[in-house]
C-alpha atoms as a PDB file:
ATOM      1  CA  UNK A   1     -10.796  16.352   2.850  1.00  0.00           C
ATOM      2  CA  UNK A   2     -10.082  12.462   2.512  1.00  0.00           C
ATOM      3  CA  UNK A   3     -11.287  10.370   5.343  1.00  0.00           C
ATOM      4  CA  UNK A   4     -10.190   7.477   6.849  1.00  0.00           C
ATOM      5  CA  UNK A   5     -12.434   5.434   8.756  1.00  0.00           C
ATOM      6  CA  UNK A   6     -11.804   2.042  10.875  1.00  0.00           C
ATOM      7  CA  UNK A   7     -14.546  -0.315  11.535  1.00  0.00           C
ATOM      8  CA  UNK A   8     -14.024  -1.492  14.943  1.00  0.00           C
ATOM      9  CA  UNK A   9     -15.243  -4.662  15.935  1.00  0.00           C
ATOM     10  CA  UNK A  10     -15.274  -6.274  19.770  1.00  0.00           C
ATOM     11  CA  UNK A  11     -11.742  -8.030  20.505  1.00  0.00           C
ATOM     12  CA  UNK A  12     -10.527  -6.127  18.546  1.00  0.00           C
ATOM     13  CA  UNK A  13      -6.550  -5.668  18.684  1.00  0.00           C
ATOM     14  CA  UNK A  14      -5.085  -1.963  19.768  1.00  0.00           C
ATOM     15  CA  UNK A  15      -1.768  -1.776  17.406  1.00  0.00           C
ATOM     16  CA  UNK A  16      -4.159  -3.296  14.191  1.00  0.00           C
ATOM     17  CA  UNK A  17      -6.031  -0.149  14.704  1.00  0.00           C
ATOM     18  CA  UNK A  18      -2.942   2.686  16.223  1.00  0.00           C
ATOM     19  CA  UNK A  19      -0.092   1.471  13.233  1.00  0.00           C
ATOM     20  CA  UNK A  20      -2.205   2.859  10.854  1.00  0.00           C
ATOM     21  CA  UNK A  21      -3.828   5.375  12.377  1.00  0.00           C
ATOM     22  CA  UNK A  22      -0.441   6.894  13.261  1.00  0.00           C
ATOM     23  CA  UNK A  23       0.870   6.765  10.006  1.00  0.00           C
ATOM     24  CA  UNK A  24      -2.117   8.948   8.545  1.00  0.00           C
ATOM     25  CA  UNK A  25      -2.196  10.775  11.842  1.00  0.00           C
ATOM     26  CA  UNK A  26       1.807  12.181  10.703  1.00  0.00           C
ATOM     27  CA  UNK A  27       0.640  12.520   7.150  1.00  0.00           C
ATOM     28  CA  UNK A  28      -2.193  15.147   8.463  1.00  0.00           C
ATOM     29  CA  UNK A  29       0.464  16.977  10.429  1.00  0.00           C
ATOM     30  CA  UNK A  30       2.596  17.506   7.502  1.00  0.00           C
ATOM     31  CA  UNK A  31      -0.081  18.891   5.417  1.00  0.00           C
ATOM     32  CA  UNK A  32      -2.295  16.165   3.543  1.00  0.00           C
ATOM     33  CA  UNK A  33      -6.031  17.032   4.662  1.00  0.00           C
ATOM     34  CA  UNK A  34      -6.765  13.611   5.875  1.00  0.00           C
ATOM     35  CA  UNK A  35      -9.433  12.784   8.985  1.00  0.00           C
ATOM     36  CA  UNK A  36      -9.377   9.824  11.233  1.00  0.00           C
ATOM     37  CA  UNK A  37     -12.935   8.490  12.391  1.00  0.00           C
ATOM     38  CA  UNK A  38     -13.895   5.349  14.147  1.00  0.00           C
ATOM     39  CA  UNK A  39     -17.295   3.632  13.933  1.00  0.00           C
ATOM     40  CA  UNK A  40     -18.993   0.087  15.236  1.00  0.00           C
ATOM     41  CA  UNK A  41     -22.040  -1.561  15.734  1.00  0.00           C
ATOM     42  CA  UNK A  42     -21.772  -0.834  19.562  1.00  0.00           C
ATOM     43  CA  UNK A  43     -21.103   2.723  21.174  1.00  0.00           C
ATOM     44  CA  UNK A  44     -18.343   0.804  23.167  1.00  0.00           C
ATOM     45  CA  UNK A  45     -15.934  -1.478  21.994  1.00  0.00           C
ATOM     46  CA  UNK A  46     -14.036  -4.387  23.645  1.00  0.00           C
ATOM     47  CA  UNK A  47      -9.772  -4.773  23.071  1.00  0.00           C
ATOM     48  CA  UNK A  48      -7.905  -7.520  23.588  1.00  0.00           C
ATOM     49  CA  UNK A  49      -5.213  -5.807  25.706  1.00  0.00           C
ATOM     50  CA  UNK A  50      -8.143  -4.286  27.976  1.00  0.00           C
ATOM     51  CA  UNK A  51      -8.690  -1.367  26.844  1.00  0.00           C
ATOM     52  CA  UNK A  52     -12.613  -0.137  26.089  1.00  0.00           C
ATOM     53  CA  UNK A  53     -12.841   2.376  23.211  1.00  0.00           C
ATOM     54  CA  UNK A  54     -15.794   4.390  21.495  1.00  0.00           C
ATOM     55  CA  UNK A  55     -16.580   4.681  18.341  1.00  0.00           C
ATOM     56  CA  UNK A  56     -19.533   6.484  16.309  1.00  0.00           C
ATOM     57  CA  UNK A  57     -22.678   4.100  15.664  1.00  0.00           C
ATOM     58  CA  UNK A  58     -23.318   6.314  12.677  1.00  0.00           C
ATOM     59  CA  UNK A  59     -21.616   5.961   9.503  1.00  0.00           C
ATOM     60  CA  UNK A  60     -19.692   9.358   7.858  1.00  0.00           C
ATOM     61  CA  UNK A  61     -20.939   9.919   3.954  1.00  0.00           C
ATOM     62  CA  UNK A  62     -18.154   8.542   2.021  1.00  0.00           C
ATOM     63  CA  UNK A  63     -16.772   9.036  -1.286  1.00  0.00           C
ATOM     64  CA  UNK A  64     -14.257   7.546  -3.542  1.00  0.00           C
ATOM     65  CA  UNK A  65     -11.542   9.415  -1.912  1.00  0.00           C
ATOM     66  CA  UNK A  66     -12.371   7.929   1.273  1.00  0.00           C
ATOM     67  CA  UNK A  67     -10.428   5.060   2.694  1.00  0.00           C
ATOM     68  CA  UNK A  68     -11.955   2.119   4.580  1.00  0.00           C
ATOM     69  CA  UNK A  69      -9.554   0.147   7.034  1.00  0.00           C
ATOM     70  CA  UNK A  70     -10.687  -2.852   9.073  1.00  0.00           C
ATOM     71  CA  UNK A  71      -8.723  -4.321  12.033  1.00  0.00           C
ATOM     72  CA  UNK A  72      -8.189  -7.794  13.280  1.00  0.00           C
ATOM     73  CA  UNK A  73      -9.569  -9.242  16.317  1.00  0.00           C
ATOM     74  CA  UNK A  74      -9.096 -12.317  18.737  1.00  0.00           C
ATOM     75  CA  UNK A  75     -10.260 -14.952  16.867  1.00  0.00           C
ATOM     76  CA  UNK A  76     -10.909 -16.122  13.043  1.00  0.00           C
ATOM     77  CA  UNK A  77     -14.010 -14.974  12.438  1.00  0.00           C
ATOM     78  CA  UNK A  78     -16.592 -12.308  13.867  1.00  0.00           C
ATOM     79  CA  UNK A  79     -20.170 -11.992  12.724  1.00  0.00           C
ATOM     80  CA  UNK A  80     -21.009  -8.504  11.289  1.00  0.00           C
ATOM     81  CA  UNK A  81     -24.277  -7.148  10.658  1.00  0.00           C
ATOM     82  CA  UNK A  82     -25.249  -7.014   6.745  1.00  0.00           C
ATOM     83  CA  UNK A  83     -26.000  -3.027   6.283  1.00  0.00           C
ATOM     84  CA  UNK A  84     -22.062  -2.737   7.381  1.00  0.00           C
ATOM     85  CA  UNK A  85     -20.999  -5.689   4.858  1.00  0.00           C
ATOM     86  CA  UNK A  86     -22.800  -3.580   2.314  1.00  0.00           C
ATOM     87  CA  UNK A  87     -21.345  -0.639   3.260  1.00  0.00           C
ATOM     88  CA  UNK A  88     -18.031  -1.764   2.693  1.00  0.00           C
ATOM     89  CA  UNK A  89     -19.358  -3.253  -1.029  1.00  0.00           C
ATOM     90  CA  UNK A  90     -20.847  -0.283  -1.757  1.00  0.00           C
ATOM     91  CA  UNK A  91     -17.819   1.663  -0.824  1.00  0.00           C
ATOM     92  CA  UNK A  92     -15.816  -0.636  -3.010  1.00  0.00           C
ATOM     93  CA  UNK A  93     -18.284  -0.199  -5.784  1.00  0.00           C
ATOM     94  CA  UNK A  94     -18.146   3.438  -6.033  1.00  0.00           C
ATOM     95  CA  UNK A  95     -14.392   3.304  -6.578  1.00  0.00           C
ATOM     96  CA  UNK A  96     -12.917   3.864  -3.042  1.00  0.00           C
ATOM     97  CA  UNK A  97     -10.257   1.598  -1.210  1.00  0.00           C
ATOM     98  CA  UNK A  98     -11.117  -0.977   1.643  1.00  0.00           C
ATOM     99  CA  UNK A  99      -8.205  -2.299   3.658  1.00  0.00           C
ATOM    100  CA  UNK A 100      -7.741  -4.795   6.021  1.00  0.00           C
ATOM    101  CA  UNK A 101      -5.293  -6.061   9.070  1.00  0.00           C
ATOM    102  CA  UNK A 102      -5.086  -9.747   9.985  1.00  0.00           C
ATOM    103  CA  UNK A 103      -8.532 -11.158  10.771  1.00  0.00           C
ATOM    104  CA  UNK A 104      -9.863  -8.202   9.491  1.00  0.00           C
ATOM    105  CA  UNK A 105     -10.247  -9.856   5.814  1.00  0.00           C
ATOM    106  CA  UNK A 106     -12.847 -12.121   7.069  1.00  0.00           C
ATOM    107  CA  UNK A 107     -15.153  -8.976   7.172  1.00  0.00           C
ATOM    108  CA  UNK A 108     -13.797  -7.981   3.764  1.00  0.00           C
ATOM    109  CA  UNK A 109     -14.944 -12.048   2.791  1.00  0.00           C
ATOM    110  CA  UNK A 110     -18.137 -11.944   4.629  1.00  0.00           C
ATOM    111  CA  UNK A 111     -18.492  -8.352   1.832  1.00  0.00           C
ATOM    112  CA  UNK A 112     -17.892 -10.359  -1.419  1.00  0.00           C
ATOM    113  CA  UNK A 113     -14.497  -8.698  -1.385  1.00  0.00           C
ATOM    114  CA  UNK A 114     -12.397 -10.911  -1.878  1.00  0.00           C
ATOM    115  CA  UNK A 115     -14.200 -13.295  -4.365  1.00  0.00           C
ATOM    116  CA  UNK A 116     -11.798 -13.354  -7.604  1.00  0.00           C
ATOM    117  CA  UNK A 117      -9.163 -11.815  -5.909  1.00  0.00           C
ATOM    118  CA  UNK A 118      -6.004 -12.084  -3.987  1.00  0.00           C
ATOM    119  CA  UNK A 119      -5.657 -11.729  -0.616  1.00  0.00           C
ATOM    120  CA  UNK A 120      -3.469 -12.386   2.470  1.00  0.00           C
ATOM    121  CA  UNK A 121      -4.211 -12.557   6.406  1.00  0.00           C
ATOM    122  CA  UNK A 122      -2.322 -13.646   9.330  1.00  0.00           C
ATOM    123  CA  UNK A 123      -0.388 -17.210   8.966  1.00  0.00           C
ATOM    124  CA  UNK A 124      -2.545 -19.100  11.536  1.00  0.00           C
ATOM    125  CA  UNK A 125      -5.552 -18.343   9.672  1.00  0.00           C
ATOM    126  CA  UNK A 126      -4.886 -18.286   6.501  1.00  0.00           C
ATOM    127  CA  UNK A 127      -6.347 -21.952   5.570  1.00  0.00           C
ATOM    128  CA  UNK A 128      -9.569 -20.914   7.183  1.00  0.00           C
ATOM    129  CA  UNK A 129     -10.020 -17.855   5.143  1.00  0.00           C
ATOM    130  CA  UNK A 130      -9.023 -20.027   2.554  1.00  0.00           C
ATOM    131  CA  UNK A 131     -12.165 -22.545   3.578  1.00  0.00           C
ATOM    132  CA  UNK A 132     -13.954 -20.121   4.122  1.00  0.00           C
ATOM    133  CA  UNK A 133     -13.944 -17.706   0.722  1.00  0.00           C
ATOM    134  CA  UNK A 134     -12.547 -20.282  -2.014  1.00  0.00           C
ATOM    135  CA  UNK A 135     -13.440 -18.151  -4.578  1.00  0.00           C
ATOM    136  CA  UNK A 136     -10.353 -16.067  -3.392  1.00  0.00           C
ATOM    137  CA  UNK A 137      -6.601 -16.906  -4.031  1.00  0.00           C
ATOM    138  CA  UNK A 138      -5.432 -16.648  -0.340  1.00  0.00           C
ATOM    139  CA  UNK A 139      -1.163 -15.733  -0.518  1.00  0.00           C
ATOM    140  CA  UNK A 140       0.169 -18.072   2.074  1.00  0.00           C
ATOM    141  CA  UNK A 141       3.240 -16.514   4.449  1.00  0.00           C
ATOM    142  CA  UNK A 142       3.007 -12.619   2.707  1.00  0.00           C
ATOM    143  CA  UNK A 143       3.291  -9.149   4.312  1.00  0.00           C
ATOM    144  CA  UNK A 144       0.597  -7.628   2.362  1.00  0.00           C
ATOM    145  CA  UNK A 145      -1.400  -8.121  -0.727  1.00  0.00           C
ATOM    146  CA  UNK A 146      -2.887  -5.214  -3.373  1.00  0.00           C
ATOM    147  CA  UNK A 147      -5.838  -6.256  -5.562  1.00  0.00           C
ATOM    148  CA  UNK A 148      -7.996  -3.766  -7.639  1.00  0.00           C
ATOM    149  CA  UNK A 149      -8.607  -1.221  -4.260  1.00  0.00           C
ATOM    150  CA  UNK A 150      -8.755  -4.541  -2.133  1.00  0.00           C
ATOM    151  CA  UNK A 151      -5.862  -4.811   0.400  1.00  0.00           C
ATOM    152  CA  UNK A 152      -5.049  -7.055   2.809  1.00  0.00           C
ATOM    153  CA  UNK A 153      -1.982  -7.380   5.413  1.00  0.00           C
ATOM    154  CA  UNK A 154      -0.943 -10.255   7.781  1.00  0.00           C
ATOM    155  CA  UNK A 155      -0.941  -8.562  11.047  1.00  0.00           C
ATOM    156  CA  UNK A 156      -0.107  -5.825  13.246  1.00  0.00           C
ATOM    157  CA  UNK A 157       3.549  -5.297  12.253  1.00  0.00           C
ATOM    158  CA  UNK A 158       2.709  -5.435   9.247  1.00  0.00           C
ATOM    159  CA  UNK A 159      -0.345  -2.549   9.710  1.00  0.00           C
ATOM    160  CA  UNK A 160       2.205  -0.201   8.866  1.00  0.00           C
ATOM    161  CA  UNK A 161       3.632  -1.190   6.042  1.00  0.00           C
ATOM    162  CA  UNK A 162       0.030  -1.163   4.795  1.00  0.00           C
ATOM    163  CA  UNK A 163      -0.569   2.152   5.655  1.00  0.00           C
ATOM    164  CA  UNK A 164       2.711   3.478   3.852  1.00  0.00           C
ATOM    165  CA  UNK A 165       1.804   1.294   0.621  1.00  0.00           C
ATOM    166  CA  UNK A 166      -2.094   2.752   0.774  1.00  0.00           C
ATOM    167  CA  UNK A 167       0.279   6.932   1.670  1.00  0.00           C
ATOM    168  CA  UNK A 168       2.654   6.227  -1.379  1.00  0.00           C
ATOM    169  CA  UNK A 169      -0.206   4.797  -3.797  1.00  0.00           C
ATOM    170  CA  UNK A 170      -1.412   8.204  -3.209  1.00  0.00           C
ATOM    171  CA  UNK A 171       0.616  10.583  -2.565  1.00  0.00           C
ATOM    172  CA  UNK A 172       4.369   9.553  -3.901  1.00  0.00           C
ATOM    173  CA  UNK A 173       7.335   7.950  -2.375  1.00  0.00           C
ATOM    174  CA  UNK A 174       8.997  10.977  -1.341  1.00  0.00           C
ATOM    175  CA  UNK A 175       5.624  11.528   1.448  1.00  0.00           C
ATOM    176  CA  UNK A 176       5.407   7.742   2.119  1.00  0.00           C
ATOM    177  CA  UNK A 177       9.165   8.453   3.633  1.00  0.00           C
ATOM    178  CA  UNK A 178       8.489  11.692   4.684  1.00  0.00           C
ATOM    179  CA  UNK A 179       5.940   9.641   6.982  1.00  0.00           C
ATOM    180  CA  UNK A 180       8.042   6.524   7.448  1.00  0.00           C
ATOM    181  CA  UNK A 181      10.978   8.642   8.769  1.00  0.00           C
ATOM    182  CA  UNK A 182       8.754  10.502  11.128  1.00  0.00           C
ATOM    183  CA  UNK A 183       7.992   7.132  12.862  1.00  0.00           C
ATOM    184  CA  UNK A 184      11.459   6.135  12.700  1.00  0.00           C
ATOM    185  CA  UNK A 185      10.672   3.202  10.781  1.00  0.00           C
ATOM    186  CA  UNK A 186      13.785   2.908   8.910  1.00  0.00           C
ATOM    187  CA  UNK A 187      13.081  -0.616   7.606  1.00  0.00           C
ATOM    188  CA  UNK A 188      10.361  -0.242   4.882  1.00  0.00           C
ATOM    189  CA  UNK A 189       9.447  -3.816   3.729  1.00  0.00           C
ATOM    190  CA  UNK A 190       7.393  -5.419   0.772  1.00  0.00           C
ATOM    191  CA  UNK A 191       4.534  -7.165   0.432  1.00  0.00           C
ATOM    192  CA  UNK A 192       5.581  -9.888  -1.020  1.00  0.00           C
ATOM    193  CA  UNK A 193       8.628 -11.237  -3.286  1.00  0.00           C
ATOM    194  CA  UNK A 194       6.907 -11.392  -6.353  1.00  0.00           C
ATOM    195  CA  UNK A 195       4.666  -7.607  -5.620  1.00  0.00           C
ATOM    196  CA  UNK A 196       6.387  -4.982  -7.554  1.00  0.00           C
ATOM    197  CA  UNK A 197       6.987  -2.100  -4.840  1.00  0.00           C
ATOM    198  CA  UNK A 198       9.942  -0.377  -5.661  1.00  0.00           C
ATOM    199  CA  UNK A 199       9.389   1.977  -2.631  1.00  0.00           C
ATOM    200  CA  UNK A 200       9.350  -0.401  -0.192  1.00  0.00           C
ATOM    201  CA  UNK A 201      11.930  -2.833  -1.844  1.00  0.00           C
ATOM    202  CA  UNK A 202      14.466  -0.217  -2.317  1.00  0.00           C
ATOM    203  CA  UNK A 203      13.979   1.909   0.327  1.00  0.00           C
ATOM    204  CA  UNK A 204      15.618  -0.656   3.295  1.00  0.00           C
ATOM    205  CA  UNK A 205      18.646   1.219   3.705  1.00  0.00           C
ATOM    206  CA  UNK A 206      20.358   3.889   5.307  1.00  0.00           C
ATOM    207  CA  UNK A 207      22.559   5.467   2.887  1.00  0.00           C
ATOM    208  CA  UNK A 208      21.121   9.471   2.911  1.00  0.00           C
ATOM    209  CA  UNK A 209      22.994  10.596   0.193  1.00  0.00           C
ATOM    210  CA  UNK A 210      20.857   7.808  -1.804  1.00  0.00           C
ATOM    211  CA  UNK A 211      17.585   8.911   0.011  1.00  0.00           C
ATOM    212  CA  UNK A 212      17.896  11.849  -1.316  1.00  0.00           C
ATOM    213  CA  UNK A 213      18.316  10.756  -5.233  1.00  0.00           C
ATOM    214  CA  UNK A 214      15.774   8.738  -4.492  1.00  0.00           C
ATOM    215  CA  UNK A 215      13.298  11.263  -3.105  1.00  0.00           C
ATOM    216  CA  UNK A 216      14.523  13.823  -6.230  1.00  0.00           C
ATOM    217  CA  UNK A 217      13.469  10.744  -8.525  1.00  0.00           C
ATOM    218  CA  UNK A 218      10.010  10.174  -6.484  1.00  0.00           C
ATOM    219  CA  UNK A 219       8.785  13.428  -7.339  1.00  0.00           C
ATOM    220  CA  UNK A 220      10.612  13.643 -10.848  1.00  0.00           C
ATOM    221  CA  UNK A 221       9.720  10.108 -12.043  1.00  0.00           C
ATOM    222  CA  UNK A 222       7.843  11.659 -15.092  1.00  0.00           C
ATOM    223  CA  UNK A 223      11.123  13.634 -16.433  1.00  0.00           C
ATOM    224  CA  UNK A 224      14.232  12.998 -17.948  1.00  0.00           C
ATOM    225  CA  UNK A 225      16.803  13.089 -15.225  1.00  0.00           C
ATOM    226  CA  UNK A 226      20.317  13.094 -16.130  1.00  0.00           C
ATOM    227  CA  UNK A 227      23.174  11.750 -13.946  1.00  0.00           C
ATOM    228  CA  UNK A 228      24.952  15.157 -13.244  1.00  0.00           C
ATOM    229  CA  UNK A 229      21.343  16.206 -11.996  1.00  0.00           C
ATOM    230  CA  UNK A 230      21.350  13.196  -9.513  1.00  0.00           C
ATOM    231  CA  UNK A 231      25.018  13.517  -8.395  1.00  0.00           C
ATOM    232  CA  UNK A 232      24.422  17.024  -7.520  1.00  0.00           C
ATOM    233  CA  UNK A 233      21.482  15.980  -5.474  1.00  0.00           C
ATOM    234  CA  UNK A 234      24.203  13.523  -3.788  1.00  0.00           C
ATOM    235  CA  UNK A 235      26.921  15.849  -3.895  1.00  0.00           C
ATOM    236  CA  UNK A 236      29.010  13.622  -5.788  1.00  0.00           C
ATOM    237  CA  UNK A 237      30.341  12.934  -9.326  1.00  0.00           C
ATOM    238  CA  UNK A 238      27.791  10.904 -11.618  1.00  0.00           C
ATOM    239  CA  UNK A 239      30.240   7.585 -11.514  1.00  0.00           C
ATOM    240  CA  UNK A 240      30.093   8.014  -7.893  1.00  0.00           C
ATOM    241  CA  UNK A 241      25.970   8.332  -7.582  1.00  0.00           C
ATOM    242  CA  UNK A 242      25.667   4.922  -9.933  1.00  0.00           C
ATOM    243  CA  UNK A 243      27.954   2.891  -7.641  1.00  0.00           C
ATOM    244  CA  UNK A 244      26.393   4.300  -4.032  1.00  0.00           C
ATOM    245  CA  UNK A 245      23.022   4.107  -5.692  1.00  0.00           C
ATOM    246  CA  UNK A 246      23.889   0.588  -6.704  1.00  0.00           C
ATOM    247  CA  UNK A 247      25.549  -0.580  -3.663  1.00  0.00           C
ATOM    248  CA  UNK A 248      22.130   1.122  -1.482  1.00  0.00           C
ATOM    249  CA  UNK A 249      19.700  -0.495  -3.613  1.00  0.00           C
ATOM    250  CA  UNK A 250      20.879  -3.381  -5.707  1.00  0.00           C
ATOM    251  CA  UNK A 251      19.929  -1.593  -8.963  1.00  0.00           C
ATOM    252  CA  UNK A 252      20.487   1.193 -11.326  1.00  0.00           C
ATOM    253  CA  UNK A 253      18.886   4.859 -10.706  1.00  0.00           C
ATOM    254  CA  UNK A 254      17.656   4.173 -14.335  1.00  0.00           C
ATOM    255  CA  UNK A 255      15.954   1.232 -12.650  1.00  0.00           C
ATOM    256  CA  UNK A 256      14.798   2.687  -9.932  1.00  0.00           C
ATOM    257  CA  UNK A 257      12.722   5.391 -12.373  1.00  0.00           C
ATOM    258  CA  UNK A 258      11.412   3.245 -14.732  1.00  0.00           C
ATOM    259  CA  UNK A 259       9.971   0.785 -11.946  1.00  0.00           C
ATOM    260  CA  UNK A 260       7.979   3.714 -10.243  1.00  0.00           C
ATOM    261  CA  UNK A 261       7.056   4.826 -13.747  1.00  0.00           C
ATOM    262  CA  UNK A 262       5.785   1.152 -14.491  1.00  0.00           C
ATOM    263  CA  UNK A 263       4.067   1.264 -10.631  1.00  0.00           C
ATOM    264  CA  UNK A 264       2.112   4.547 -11.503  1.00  0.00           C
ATOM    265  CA  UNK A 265       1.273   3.104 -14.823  1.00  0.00           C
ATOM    266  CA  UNK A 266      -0.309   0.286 -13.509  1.00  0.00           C
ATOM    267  CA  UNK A 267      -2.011   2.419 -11.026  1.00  0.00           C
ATOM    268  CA  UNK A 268      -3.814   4.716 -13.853  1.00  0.00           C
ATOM    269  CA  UNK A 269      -4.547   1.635 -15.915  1.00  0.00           C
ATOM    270  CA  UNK A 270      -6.294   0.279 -13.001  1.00  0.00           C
ATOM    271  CA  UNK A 271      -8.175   3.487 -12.648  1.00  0.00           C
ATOM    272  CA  UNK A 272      -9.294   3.328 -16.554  1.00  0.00           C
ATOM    273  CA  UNK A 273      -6.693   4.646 -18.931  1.00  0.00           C
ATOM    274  CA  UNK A 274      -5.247   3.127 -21.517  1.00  0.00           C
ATOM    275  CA  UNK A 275      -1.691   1.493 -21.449  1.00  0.00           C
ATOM    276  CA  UNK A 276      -0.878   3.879 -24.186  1.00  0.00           C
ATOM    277  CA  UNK A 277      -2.389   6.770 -22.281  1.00  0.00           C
ATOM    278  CA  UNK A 278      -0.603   5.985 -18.957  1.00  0.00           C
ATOM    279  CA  UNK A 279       3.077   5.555 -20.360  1.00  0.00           C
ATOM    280  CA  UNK A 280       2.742   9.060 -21.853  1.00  0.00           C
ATOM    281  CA  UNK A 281       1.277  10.112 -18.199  1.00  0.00           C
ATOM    282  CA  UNK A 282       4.366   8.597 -16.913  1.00  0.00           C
ATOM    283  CA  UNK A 283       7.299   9.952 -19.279  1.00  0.00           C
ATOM    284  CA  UNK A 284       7.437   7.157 -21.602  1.00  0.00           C
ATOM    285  CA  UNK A 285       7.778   8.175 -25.655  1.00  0.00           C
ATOM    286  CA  UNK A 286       4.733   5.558 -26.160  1.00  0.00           C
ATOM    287  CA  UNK A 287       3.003   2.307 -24.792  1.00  0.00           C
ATOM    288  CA  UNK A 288       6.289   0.117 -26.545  1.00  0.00           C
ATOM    289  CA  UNK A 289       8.798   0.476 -23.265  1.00  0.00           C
ATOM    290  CA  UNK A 290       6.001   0.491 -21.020  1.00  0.00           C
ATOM    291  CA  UNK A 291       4.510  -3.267 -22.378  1.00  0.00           C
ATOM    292  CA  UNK A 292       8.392  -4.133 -22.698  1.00  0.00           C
ATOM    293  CA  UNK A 293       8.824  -3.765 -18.835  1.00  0.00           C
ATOM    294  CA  UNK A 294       5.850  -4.729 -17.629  1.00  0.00           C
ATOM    295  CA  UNK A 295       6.475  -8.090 -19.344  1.00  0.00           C
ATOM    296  CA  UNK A 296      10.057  -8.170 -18.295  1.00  0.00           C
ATOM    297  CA  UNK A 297       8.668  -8.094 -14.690  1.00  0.00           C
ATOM    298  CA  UNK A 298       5.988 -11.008 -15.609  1.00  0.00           C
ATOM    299  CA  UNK A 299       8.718 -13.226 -16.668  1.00  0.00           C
ATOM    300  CA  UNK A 300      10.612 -12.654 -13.532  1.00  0.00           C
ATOM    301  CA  UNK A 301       7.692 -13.458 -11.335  1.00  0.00           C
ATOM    302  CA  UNK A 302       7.354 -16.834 -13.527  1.00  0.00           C
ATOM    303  CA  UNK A 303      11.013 -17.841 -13.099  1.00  0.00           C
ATOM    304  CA  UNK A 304      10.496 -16.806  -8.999  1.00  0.00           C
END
């Protein structure tokens, strides 16, 4: 049974802790076995909007499953005692996830975190996080950044978005907007321009018929999916599904598949495998297409 645990820290802000809790909060009530838990230095903690919460002064044993989430606070900076910065590292270490909202990546900083990595925060402090930590690459003006089980959003709007990025990481698109739906978020955005996310990117819309391909491709990514298979999930003829699907999302269903195929690739190559290894995982005949995309994708982000 996964965990996810907040670190709560005094000023700290109530929606940089609720966005995300809510969004694994739904995910439990539709049948993913996850548990919310709140810990601090201090029994009570302070929020900015007024409100005193408690939290457990004792850590939960973690494990690699487990999912660490820090929230912002008032402020730039807040100092944190050294057995919880080394919590988080160790956390880190043994393969788990840390997350952060807004000022919340100063903790993540103040852990070695972010050293080597990229990272985002809210806009008014991003040039002292950048002061701060300059062995980090701090992305100026970005919803949220991903970087080898390091994440880091902007702010509390953006909290959510997190927390559906960190839900479809792990569990598919199709659950991401299972969850997303449920909040009546309608509006899932990206990162970033230049981060591939094709469920957030693609998802902005409100065309059903195309929610629906898209959820049969989510959970089918791996197979070969012909377009009389699609249009019958749209209840349409297959010229038909290309041009909605088009018109919803600004690409192909083709493209669609093969970016969530190159997503979860990446994903498993981050967690060890080889890029040979992963594009079999994923459906594709051998590493060729695979390298062929990803590099497609690299030159894009050059050109951007």
């Amino acid at each position: 049974m996964p965990k996810v645990v907040f670190l709560l820290v005094p000023d700290v802000h109530l929606l940089e802790i609720a966005a995300p809790a809510q969004v694994f909060s739904v995910a439990a009530d539709i049948g993913l076995a996850y548990t919310l838990s709140y810990v601090s230095e201090q029994p009570t903690v302070a929020t900015v909007q007024g409100v005193a919460l408690t939290a457990d002064t004792q850590w939960p044993d973690l494990d690699r499953k487990d999912l660490l989430i820090v929230p912002g606070w008032r402020g730039p900076t807040r100092m944190i005692d050294t057995a919880t910065t080394e919590r988080l590292r160790a956390h880190h270490a043994a393969g788990g996830t840390v997350a952060s909202v807004c000022a919340g990546a100063d903790t993540l900083g103040r852990a070695g975190l972010l050293d080597g990595r990229r990272c985002t925060t809210h806009h008014t402090i991003q040039e002292e996080l950048a002061r701060r930590y300059p062995a980090a690459t701090v992305v100026r003006d970005v919803l949220y950044v991903s970087d080898d089980r390091v994440v880091t959003c902007a702010g509390a709007a953006s909290a959510t978005d997190l927390a559906l990025h960190l839900l479809s990481a792990r569990h598919g698109a199709s659950t991401a907007s299972t969850v997303a739906r449920t909040l009546v978020a309608h509006s899932w955005r990206d990162g970033t321009d230049d981060q591939v996310s094709p469920v957030l990117r693609y998802r902005s819309h409100l065309d059903e018929a195309v929610h629906r391909v898209q959820n049969l491709i989510d959970n089918r990514f791996a197979e070969r999916l012909p377009l009389r298979v699609l249009a019958a999930e749209a209840g349409c003829s297959p010229r038909t599904v290309t041009r909605q699907f088009q018109q919803a999302t600004g690409i192909t269903p083709l493209a669609y598949q093969q970016s969530l195929r190159v997503q979860r690739a990446e994903h498993l190559m981050q967690r060890g495998a080889t890029a040979e290894a992963a594009a079999r995982q994923v459906g594709f005949v051998d590493g060729r297409m695979l390298r062929r995309l990803r590099s497609r994708a690299t030159q894009r982000d050059d050109n951007r």
